[in-house]
Short mmCIF file of C-alpha atoms and ligand atoms in Angstrom, two decimals:
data_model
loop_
_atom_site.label_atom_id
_atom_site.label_comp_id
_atom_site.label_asym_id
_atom_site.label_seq_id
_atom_site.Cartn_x
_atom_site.Cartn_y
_atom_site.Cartn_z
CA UNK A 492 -8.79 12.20 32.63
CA UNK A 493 -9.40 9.96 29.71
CA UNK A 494 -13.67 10.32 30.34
CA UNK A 495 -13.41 13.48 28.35
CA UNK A 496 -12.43 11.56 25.17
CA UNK A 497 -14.96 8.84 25.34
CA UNK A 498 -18.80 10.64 24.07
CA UNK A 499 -21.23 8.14 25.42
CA UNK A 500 -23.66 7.13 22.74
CA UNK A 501 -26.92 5.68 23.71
CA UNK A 502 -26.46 1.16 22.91
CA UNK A 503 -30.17 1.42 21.94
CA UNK A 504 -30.11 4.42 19.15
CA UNK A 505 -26.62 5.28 19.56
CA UNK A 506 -27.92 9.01 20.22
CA UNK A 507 -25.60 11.33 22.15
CA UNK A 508 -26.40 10.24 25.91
CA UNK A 509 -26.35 12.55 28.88
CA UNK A 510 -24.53 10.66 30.97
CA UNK A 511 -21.87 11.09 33.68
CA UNK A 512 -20.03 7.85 35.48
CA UNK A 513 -21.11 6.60 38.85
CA UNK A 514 -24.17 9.14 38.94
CA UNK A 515 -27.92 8.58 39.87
CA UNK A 516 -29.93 5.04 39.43
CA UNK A 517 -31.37 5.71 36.26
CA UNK A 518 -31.10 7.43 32.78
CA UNK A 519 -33.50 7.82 30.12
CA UNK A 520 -32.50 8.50 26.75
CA UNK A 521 -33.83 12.14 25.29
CA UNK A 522 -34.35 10.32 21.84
CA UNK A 523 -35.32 7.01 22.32
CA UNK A 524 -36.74 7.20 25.66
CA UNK A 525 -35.41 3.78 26.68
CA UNK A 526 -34.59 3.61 30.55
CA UNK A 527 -30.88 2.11 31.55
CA UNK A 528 -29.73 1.54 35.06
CA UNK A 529 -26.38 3.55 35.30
CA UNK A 530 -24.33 0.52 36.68
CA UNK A 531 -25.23 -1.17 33.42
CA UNK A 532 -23.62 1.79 31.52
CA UNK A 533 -20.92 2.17 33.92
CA UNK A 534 -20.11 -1.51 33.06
CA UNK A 535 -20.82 -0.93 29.45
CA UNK A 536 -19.03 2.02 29.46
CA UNK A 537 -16.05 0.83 31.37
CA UNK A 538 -14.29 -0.73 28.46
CA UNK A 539 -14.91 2.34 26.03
CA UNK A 540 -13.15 4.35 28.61
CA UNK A 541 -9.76 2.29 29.03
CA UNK A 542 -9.64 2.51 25.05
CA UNK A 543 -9.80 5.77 24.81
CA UNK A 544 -7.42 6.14 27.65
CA UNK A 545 -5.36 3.68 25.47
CA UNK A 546 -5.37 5.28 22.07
CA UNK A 547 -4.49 8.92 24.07
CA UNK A 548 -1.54 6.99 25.14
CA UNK A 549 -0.58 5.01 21.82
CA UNK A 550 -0.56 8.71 20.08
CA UNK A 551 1.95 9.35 23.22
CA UNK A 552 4.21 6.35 22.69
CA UNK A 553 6.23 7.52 19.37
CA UNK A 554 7.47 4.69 17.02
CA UNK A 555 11.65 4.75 17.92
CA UNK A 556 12.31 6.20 14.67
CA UNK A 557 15.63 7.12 15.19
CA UNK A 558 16.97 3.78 15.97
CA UNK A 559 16.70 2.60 12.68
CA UNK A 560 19.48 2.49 10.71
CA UNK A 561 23.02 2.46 11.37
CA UNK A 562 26.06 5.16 10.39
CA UNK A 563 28.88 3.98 8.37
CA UNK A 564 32.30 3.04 9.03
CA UNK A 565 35.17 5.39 7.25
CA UNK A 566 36.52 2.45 5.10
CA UNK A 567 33.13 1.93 4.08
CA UNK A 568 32.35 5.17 3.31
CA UNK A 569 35.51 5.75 1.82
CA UNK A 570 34.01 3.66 -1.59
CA UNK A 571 30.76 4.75 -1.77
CA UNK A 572 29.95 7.54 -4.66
CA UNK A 573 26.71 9.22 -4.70
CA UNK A 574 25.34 10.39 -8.40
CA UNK A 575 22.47 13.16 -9.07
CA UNK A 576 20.52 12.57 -11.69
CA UNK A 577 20.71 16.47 -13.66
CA UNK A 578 17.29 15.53 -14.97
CA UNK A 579 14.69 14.70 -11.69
CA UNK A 580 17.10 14.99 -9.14
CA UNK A 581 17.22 11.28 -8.00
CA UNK A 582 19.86 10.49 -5.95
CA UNK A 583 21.98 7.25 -6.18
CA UNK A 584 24.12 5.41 -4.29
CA UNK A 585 26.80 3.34 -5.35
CA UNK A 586 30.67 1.69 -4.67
CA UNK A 587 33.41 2.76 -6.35
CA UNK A 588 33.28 0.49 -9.40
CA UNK A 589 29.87 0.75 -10.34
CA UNK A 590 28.88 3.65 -12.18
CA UNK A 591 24.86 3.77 -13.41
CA UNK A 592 24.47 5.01 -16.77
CA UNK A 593 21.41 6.50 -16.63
CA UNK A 594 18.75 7.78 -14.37
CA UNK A 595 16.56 4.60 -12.54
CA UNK A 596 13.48 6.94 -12.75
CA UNK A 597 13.71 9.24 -15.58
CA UNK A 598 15.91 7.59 -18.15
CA UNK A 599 18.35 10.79 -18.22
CA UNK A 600 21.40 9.93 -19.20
CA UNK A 601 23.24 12.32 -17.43
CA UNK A 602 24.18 11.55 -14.13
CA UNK A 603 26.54 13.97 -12.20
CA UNK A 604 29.22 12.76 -9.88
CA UNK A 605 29.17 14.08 -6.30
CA UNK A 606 30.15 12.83 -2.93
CA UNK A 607 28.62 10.64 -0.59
CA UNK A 608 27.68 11.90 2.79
CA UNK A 609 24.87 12.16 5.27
CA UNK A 610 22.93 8.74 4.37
CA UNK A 611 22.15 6.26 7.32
CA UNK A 612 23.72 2.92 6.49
CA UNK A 613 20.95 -0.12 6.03
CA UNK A 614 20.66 -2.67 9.08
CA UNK A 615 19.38 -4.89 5.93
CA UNK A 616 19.34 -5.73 2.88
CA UNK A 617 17.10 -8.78 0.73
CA UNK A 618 19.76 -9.95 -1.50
CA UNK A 619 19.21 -10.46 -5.24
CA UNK A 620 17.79 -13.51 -6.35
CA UNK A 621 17.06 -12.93 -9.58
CA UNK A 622 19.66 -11.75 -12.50
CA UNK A 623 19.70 -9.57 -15.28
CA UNK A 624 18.84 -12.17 -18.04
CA UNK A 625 15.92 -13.30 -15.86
CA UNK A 626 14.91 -9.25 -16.22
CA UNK A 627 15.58 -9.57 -20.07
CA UNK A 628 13.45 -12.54 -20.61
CA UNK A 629 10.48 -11.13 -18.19
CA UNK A 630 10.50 -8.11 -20.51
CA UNK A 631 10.73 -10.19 -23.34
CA UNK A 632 7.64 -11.64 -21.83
CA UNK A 633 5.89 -8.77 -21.32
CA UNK A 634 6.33 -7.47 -24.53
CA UNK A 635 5.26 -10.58 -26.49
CA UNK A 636 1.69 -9.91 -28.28
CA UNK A 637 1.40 -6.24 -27.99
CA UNK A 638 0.35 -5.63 -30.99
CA UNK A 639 0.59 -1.47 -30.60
CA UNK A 640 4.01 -1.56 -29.17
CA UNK A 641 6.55 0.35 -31.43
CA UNK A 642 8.43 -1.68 -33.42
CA UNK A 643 11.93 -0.49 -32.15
CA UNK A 644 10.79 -0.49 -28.79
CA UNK A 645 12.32 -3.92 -27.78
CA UNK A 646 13.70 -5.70 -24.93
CA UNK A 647 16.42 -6.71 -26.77
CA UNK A 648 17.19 -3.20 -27.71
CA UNK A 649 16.64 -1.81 -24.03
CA UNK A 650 19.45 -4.91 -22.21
CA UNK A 651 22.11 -2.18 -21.47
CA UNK A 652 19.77 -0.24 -19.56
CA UNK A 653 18.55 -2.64 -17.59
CA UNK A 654 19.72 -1.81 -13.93
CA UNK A 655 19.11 -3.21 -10.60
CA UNK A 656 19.01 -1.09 -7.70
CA UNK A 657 17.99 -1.57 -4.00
CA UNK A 658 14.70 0.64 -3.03
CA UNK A 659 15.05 2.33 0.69
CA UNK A 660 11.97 0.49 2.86
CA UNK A 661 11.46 1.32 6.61
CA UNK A 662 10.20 -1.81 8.36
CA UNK A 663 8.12 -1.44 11.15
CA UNK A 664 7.33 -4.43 13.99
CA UNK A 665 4.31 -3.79 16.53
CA UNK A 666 1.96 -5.21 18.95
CA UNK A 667 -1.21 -4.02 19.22
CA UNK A 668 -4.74 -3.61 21.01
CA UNK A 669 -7.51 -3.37 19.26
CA UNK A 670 -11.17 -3.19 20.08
CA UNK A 671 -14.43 -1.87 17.84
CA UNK A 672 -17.80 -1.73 18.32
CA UNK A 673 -20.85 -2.44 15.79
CA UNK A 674 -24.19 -2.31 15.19
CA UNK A 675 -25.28 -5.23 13.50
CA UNK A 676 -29.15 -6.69 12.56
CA UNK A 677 -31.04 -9.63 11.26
CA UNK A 678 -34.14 -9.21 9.72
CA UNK A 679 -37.04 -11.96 8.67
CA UNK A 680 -40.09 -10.78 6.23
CA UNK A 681 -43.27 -12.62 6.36
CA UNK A 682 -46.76 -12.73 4.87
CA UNK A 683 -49.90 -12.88 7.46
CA UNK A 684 -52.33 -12.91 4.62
CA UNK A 685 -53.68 -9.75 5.27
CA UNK A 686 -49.68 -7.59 6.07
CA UNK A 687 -46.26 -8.03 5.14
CA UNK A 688 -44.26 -7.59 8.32
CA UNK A 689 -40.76 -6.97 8.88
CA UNK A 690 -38.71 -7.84 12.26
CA UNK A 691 -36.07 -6.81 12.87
CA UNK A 692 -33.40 -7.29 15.76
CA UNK A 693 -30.70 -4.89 17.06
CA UNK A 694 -27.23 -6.24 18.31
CA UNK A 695 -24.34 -4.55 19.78
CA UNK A 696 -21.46 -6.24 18.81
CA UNK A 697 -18.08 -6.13 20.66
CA UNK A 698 -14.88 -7.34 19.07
CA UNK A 699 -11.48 -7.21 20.55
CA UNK A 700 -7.99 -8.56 20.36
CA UNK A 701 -4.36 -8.09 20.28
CA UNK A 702 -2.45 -8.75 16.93
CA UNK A 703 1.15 -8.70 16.05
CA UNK A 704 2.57 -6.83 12.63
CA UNK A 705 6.12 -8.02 11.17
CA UNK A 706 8.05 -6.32 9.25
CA UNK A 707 5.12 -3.43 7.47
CA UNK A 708 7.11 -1.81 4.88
CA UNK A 709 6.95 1.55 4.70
CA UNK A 710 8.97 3.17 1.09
CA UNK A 711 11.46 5.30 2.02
CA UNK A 712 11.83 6.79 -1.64
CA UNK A 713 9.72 9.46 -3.21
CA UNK A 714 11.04 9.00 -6.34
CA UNK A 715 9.65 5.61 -6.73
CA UNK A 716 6.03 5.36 -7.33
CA UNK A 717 4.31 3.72 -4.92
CA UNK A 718 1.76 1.70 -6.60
CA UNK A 719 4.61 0.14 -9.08
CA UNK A 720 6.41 -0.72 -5.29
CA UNK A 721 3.19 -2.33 -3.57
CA UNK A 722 2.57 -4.21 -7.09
CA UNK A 723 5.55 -5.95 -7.54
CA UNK A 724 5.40 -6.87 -2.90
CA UNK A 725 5.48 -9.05 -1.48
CA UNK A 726 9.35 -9.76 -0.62
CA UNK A 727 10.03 -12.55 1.95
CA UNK A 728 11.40 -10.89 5.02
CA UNK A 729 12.95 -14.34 6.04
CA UNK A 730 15.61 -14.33 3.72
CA UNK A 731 16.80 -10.87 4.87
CA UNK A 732 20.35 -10.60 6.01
CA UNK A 733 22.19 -7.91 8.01
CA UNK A 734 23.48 -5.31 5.40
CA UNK A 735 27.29 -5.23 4.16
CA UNK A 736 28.69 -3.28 1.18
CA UNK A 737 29.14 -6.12 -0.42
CA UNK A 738 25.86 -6.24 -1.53
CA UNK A 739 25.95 -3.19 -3.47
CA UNK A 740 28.88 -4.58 -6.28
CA UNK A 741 27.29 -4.57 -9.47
CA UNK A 742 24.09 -2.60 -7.77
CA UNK A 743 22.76 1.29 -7.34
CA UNK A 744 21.39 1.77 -4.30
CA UNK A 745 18.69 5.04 -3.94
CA UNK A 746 19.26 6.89 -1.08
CA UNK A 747 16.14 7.84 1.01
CA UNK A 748 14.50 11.14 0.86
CA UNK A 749 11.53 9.62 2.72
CA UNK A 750 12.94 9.36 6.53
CA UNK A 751 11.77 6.98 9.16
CA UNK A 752 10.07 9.96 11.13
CA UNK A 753 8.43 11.06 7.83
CA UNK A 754 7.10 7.10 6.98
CA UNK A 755 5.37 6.84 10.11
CA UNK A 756 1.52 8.01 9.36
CA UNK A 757 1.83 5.63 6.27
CA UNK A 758 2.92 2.81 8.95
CA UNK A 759 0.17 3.80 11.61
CA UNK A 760 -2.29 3.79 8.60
CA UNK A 761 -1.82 0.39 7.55
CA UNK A 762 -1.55 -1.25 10.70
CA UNK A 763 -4.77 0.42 11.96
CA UNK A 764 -6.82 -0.48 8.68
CA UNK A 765 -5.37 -4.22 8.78
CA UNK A 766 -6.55 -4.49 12.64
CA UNK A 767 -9.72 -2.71 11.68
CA UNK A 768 -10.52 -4.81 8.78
CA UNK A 769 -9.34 -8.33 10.83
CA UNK A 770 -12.10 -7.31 13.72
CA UNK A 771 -14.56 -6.37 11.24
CA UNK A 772 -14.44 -9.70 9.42
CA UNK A 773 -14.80 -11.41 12.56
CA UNK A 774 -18.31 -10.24 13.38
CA UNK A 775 -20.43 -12.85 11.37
CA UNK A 776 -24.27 -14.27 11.29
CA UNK A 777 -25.63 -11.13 10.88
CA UNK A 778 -27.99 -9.03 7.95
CA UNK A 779 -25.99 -5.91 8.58
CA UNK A 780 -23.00 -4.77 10.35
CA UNK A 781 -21.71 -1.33 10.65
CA UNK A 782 -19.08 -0.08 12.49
CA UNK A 783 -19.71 2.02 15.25
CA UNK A 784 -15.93 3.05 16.59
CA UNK A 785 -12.71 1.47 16.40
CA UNK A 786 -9.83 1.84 18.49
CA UNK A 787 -6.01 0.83 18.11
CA UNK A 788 -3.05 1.16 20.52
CA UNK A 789 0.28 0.33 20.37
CA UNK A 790 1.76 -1.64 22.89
CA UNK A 791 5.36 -2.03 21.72
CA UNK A 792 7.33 -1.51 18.60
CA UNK A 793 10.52 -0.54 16.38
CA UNK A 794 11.84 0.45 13.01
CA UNK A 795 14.31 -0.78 10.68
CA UNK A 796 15.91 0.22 7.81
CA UNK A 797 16.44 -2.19 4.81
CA UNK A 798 17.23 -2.29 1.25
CA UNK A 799 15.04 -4.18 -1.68
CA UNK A 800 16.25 -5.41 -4.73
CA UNK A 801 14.40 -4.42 -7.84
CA UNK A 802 15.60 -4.61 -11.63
CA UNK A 803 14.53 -1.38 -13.59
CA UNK A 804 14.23 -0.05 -16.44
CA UNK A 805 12.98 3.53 -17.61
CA UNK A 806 12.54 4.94 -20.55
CA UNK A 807 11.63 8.12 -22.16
CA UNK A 808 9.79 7.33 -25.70
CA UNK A 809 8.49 10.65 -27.42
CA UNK A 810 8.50 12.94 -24.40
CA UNK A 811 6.63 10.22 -21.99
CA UNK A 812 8.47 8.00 -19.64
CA UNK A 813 8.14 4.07 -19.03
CA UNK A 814 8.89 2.39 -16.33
CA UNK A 815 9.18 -1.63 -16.16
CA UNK A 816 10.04 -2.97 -12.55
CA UNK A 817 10.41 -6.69 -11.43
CA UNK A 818 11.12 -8.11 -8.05
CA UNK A 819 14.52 -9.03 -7.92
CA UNK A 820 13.67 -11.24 -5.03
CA UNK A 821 10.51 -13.06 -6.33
CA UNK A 822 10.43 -12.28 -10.54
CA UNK A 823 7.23 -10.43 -10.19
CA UNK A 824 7.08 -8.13 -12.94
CA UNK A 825 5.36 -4.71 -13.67
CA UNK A 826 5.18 -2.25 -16.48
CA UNK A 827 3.79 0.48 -18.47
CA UNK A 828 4.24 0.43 -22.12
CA UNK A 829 4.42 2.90 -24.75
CA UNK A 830 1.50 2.56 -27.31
CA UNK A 831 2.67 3.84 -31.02
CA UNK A 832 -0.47 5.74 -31.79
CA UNK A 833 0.57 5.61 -35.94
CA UNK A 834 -0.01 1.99 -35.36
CA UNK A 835 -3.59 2.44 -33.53
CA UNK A 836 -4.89 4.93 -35.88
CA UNK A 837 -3.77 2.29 -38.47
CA UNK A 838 -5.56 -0.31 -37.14
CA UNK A 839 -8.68 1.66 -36.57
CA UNK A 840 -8.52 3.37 -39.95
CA UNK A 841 -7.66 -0.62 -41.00
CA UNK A 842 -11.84 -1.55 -39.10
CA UNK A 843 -13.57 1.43 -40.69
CA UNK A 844 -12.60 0.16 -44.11
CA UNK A 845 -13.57 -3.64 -43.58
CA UNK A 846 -17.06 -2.05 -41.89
CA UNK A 847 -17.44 0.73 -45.15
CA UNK A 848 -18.33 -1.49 -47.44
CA UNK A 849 -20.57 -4.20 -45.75
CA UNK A 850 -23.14 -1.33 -45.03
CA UNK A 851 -22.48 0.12 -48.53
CA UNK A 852 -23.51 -3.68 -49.98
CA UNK A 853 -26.40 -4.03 -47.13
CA UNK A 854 -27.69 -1.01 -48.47
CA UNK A 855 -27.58 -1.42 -52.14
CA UNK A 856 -29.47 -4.99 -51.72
CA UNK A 857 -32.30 -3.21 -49.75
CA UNK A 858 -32.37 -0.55 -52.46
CA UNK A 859 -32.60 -2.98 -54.84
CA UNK A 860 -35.45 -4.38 -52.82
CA UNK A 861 -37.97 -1.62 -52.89
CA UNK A 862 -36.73 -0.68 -56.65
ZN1 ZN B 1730 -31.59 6.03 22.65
ZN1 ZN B 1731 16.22 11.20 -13.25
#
């Protein structure tokens, strides 16, 4: 029975509510003392159960994880090297004439040889729009006007290590049902002469809808860092093609250590904020609005697995690594740079000197004052 799931609150206070379906004419609630007629509730109520019974379900239906991806054909297999990084353990993927030189994430440069097995092969990939000058120059970019940047830290200087690989990314498609509930108010103050009085009305709001997702990327790579991945989204899913090797001449590809099973509760957690946040918005007019429950249920969905280009670079300056990403779709371009702290104690060192003697002259001329 889904009733067991549901705890029926009172729509007055929203106080717990003794109340059991179908039973009795009448119910009075313990804290507010308003009276309800139980077919009201059972009418009320009616909705809150099938969502319940809904959600109990949705956590039933599993995402088809293991239909994403695809396993590899022995001539294309037969190419493919795989290289661990000695340093962080990163694990790359790459054809036969492409060797990386150095570590995407740590900036090693040692990258041991080993052999490829045991990876799901992509059902996509988002080709590379963008090339490796276009990475130079965005760096160049970036690093224009930062003053505290080390002087040999240049893009120039950094051109051979510039790498693009393709990031692992689960893609997950659903329908949905959502429905929420909320309390909401408007209140008017006015001024009788004698009082200040406040009304204020109660609503219950009910908001519900079904909403499609398309294509919510999951990362399938711990190695990457996630908030360097969402800030250089979005890619545009239309230009995705079916994945060949082909794709990977020139490129590293990292291989997953995130699995499709493993990227679900990320998945769930988007799409049931982004439905959550989409019903919320659409309760409007009112003082307040709070949201009383929320419920989301799948109704049908699937996972892919797909490959996104990004141009890297990553470098270890005095113990600390850097990391500069772009898009190598879309050009979008992120970074972290190394501050040379000689330079900022200079500079500060530099502002106590110009401020020394201005209060050393401001001084002497009020001295001089009194004298
Ligand atoms: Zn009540
Ligand atoms: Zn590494």
């Amino acid at each position: 029975m889904g009733n067991e799931s549901v705890s029926y609150k009172c729509p007055n206070c929203r106080g717990p509510l003794a109340y059991t379906p179908g039973q009795g004419d009448e119910i009075t609630c313990e804290y507010c003392e308003t009276k309800f007629s139980v077919a009201d509730l059972d009418k009320l109520f009616a909705t809150e159960r099938e969502m319940a019974a809904k959600t109990e379900e949705a956590k039933e239906q599993k995402w088809e994880a293991e239909k994403a991806g695809g396993s590899w054909d022995p001539e294309e297999a037969a190419i493919l090297r795989a290289m661990t990084c000695s340093s962080c353990g990163a694990e790359l993927i790459c054809d036969e004439n492409t060797m990386a030189t150095q570590c995407c994430y740590c900036g090693n440069a040692t990258m041991v040889p080993g052999r490829f097995s045991g990876s799901l092969k992509p059902d996509y990939v988002i080709p590379f729009e963008k090339t490796k000058e276009d990475a130079v120059k965005a760096m160049d970019e970036f690093c224009k006007g930062k003053f505290l940047l080390p002087k040999d830290f240049t893009a120039s200087s950094r051109v051979e290590k510039i790498q693009g690989m393709y990031v692992p990314f689960w893609l997950f498609d659903a329908d949905v049902e959502g429905r929420a509930q909320y309390s909401a108010t408007n209140s008017r103050v006015w001024d009788d002469g004698d009082n200040t009085i406040t009304e204020t009305d109660h609503f219950r709001c009910t908001r519900g809808g079904t909403m499609s997702f398309y294509r919510v990327p999951v990362d399938g790579s711990e190695d990457m860092d996630n908030t360097f991945m969402q800030s250089i989204e979005p890619y545009d899913y239309s230009k995705m093609v079916p994945f060949t090797t082909t794709y990977l001449a020139g490129y590293v590809a990292d291989k997953y250590d995130v699995d499709a099973q493993a990227a679900i509760p990320d998945a769930d957690n988007r799409i049931r904020q982004t439905t959550a946040d989409v019903l919320y918005n659409s309760v409007n007019g009112f003082d307040t609005v709070s949201q009383e429950d929320c419920a989301v249920a799948k109704e049908s969905s699937s996972v892919a697995y797909a490959m996104a280009p990004v141009w890297i670079v990553s470098n270890k300056y005095k113990g600390e690594v850097y990391t500069f990403m772009m898009n190598g779709q879309t050009g979008k371009f992120v970074g972290s740079l190394p501050v040379d702290y000689g330079k900022g104690k200079r500079y500060s060192a530099l502002a106590a000197l110009i401020s020394l003697p201005v209060t050393y002259y401001i001084g002497k001329f009020i001295a001089s004052l009194f004298a």
